[in-house]
CSV table of C-alpha atoms and ligand atoms in Angstrom, one decimal:
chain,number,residue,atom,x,y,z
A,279,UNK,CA,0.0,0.0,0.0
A,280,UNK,CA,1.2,3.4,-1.1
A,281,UNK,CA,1.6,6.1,1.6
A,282,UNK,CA,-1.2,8.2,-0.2
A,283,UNK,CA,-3.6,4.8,-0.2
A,284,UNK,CA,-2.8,4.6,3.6
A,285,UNK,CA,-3.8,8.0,4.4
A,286,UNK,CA,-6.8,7.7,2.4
A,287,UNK,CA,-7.9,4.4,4.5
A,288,UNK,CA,-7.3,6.4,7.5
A,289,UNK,CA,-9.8,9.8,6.5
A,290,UNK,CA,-12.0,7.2,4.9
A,291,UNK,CA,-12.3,5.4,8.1
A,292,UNK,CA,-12.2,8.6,10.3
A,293,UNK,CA,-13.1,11.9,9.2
A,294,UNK,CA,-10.3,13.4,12.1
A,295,UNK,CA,-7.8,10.4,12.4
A,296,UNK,CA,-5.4,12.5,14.4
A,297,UNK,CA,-8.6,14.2,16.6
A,298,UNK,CA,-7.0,17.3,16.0
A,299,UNK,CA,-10.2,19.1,16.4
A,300,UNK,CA,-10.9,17.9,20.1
A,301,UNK,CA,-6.9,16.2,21.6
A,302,UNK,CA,-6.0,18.8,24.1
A,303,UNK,CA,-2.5,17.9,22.3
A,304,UNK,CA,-3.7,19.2,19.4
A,305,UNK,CA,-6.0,22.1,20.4
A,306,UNK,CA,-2.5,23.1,22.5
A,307,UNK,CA,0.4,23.0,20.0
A,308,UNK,CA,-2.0,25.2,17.5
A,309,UNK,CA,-2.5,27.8,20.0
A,310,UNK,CA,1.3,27.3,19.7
A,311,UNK,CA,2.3,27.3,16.4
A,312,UNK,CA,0.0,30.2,15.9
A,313,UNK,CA,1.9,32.4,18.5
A,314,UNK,CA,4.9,31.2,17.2
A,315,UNK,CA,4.4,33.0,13.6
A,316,UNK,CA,6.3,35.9,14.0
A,317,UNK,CA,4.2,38.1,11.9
A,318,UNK,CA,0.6,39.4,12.6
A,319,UNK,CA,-0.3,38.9,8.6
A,320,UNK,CA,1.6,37.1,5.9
A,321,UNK,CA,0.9,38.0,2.2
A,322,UNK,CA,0.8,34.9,0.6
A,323,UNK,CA,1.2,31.3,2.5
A,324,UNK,CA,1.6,27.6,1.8
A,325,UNK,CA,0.8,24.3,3.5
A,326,UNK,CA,1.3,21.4,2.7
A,327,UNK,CA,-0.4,18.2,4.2
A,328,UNK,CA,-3.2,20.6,5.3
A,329,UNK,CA,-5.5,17.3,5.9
A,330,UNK,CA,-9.3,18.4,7.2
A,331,UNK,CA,-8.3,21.8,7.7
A,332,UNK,CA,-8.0,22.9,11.4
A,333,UNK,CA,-4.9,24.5,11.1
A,334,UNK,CA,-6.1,26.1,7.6
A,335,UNK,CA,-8.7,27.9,8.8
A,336,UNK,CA,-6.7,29.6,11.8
A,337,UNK,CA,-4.0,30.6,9.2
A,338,UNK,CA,-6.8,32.2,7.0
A,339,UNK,CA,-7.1,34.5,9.8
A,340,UNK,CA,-3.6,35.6,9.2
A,341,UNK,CA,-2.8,35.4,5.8
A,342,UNK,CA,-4.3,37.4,2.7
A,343,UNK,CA,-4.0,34.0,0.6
A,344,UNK,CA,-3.2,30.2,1.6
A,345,UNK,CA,-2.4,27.3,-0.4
A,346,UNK,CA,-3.6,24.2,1.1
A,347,UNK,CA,-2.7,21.0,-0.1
A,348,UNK,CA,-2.5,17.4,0.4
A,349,UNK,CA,-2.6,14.2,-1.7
A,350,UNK,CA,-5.9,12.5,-0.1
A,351,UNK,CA,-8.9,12.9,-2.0
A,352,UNK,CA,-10.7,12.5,1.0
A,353,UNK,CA,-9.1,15.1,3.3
A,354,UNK,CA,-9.4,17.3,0.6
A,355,UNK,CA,-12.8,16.9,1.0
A,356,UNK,CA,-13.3,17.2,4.4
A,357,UNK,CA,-10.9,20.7,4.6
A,358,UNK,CA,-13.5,22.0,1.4
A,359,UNK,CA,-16.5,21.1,3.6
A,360,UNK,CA,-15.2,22.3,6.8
A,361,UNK,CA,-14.2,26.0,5.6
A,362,UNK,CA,-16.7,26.3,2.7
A,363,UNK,CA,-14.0,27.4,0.0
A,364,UNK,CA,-16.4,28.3,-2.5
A,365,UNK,CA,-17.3,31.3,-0.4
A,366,UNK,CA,-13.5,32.3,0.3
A,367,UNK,CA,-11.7,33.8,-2.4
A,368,UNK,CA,-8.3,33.5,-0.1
A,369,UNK,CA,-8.1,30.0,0.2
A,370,UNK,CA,-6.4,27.6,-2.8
A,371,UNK,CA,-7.0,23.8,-2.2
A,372,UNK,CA,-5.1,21.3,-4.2
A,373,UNK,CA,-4.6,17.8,-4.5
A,374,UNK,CA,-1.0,17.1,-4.7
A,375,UNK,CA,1.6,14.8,-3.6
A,376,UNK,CA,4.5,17.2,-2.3
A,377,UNK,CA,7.1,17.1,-3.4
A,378,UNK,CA,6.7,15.6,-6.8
A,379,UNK,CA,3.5,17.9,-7.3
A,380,UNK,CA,3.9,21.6,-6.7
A,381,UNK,CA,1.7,24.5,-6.2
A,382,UNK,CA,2.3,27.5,-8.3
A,383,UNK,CA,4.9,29.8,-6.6
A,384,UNK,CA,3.7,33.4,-6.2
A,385,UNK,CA,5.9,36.0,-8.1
A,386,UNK,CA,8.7,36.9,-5.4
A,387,UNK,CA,8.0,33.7,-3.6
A,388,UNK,CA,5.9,32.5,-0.5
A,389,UNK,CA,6.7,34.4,2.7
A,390,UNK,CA,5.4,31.1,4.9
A,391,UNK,CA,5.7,27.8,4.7
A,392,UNK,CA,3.6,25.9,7.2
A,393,UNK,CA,4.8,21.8,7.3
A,394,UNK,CA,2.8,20.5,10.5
A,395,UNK,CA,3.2,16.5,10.8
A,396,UNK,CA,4.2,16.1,7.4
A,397,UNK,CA,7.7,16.1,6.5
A,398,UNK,CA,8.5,12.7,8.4
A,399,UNK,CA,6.0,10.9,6.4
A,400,UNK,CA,8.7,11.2,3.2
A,401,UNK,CA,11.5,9.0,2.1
A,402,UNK,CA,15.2,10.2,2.2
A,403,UNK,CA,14.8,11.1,-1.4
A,404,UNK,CA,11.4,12.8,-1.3
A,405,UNK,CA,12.9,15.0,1.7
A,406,UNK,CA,15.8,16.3,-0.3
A,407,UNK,CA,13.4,17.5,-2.9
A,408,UNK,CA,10.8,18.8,-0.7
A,409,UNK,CA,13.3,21.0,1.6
A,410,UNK,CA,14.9,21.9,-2.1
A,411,UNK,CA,11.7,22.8,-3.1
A,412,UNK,CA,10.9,24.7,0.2
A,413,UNK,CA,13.9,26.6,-0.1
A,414,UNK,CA,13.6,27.8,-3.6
A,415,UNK,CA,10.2,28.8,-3.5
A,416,UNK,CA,10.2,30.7,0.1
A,417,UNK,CA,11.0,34.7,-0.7
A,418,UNK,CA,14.0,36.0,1.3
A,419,UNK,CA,13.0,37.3,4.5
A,420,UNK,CA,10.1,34.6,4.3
A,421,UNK,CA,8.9,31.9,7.0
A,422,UNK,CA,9.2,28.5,7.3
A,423,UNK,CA,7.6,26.8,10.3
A,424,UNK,CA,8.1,23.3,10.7
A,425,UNK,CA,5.9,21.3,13.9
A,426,UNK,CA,6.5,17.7,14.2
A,427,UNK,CA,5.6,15.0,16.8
A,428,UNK,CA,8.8,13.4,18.8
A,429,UNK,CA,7.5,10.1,19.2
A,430,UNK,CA,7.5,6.6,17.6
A,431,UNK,CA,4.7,5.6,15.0
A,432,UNK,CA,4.7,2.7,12.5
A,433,UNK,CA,4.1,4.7,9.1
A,434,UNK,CA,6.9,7.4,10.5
A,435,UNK,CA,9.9,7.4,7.9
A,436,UNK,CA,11.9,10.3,9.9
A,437,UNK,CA,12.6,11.0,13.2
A,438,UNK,CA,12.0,14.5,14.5
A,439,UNK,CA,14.7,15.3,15.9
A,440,UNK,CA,17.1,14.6,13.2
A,441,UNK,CA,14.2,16.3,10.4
A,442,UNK,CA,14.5,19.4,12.6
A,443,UNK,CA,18.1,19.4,13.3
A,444,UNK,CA,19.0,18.9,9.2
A,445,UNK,CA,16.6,22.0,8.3
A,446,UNK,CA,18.0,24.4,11.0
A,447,UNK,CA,21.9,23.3,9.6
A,448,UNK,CA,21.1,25.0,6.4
A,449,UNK,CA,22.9,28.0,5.8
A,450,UNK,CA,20.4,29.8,3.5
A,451,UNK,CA,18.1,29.9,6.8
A,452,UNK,CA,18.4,31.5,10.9
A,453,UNK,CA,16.4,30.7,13.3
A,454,UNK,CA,13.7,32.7,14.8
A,455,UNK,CA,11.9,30.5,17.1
A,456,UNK,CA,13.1,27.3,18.8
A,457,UNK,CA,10.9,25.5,20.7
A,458,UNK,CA,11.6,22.2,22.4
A,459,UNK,CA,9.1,19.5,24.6
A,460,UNK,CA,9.0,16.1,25.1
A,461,UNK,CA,6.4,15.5,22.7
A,462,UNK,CA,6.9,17.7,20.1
A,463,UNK,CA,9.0,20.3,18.1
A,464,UNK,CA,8.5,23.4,16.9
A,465,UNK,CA,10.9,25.7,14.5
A,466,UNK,CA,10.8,29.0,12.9
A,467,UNK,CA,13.2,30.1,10.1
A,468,UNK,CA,13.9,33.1,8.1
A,469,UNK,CA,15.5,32.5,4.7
A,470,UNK,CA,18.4,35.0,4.5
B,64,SAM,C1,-0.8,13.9,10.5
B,64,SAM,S1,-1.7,14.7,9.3
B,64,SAM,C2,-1.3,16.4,9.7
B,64,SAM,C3,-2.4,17.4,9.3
B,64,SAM,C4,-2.1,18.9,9.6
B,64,SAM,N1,-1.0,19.4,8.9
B,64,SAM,C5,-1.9,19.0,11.1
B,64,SAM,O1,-0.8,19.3,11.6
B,64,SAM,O2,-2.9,18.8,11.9
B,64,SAM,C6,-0.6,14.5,7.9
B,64,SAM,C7,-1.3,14.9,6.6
B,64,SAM,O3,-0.3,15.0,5.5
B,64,SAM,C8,-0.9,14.4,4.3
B,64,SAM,N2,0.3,13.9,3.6
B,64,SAM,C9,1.2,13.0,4.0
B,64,SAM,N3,2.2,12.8,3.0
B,64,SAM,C10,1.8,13.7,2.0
B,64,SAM,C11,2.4,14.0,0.8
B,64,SAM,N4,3.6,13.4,0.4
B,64,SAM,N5,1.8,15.0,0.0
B,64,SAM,C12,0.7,15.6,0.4
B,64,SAM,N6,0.1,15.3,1.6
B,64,SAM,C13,0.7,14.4,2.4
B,64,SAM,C14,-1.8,13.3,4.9
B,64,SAM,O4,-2.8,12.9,3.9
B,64,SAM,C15,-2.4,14.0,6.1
B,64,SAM,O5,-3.6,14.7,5.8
């Protein structure tokens, strides 16, 4: 089974695998993330692996246009239903398998990047592309906010720690925020 079919059993089987809308976990490290942005708006954001949407519609509130995507049909759905895009100009959902698919890059580049529980789902290839891909399509002086559980899971390719500690060695980035718990990490970098 293909990472993409296995995410698509999970949604199909549970509209909120993760119960991100009601895990005090959850509800918590949002709060968190969302403090964490460094900027009260952002002109034009991305984020990948957006799933039903929770985060998504809290960055809405702070950006004047979001690119949402992810590669299951199903969460897809779900984020579409839960926000009602049809009556938000500012929000751009796609289906796409990051990073093989891309969203089109804004002239001058996105000034956030937003990869919450994503980026240890990929292979050691597929990470080399997607920070590549990150990098070159993040505008200097732009945001990059990684968030990643610290803990074991059977369909985790990456560890955390090392995930975070390879983005923060690149020199092309400094770090703005650097915040560390048992459970969970949570970056913010400025591309130089
Ligand atoms: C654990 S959920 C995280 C959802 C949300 N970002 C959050 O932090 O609550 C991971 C999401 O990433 C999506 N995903 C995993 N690998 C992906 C890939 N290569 N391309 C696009 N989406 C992917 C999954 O379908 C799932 O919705």
């Amino acid at each position: 089974m293909s990472q993409r079919q296995h995410f698509e059993a999970l949604y199909q089987a549970c509209a909120d695998p993760w119960n991100v809308q009601t895990a005090w976990y959850e509800r918590r490290k949002r709060q968190l993330l969302l403090a964490a942005l460094p900027r009260e708006r952002y002109r034009h954001a991305f984020e990948p692996g957006c799933g039903n949407g929770e985060m998504t519609i809290a960055l809405l509130e702070r950006c004047d246009q979001l690119v949402a995507a992810d590669f299951s049909e199903s969460a897809i759905l779900l984020c579409n239903a839960r926000i009602q895009r049809e009556s938000r100009r500012d929000l751009h959902l796609q289906k796409l398998e990051v990073p093989r698919q891309w969203p089109q890059v804004p002239d001058g580049g996105f000034d956030l990047l937003v990869v919450s529980e994503l980026a240890y789902y990929l292979s050691d290839s597929e990470l080399g592309l997607f920070s590549e891909r990150c990098l070159q399509s993040l505008a200097p002086g732009g945001h990059w906010l990684m968030c990643h559980w610290r803990h074991e899971a059977a369909d985790l390719l990456q560890a955390a720690d090392t995930l975070h500690a390879q983005m923060g060695a690149n020199t092309a980035l400094r770090s703005l925020v650097e915040h560390r718990e048992p459970d969970f990490l949570l970056d913010v970098w400025e591309k130089l």
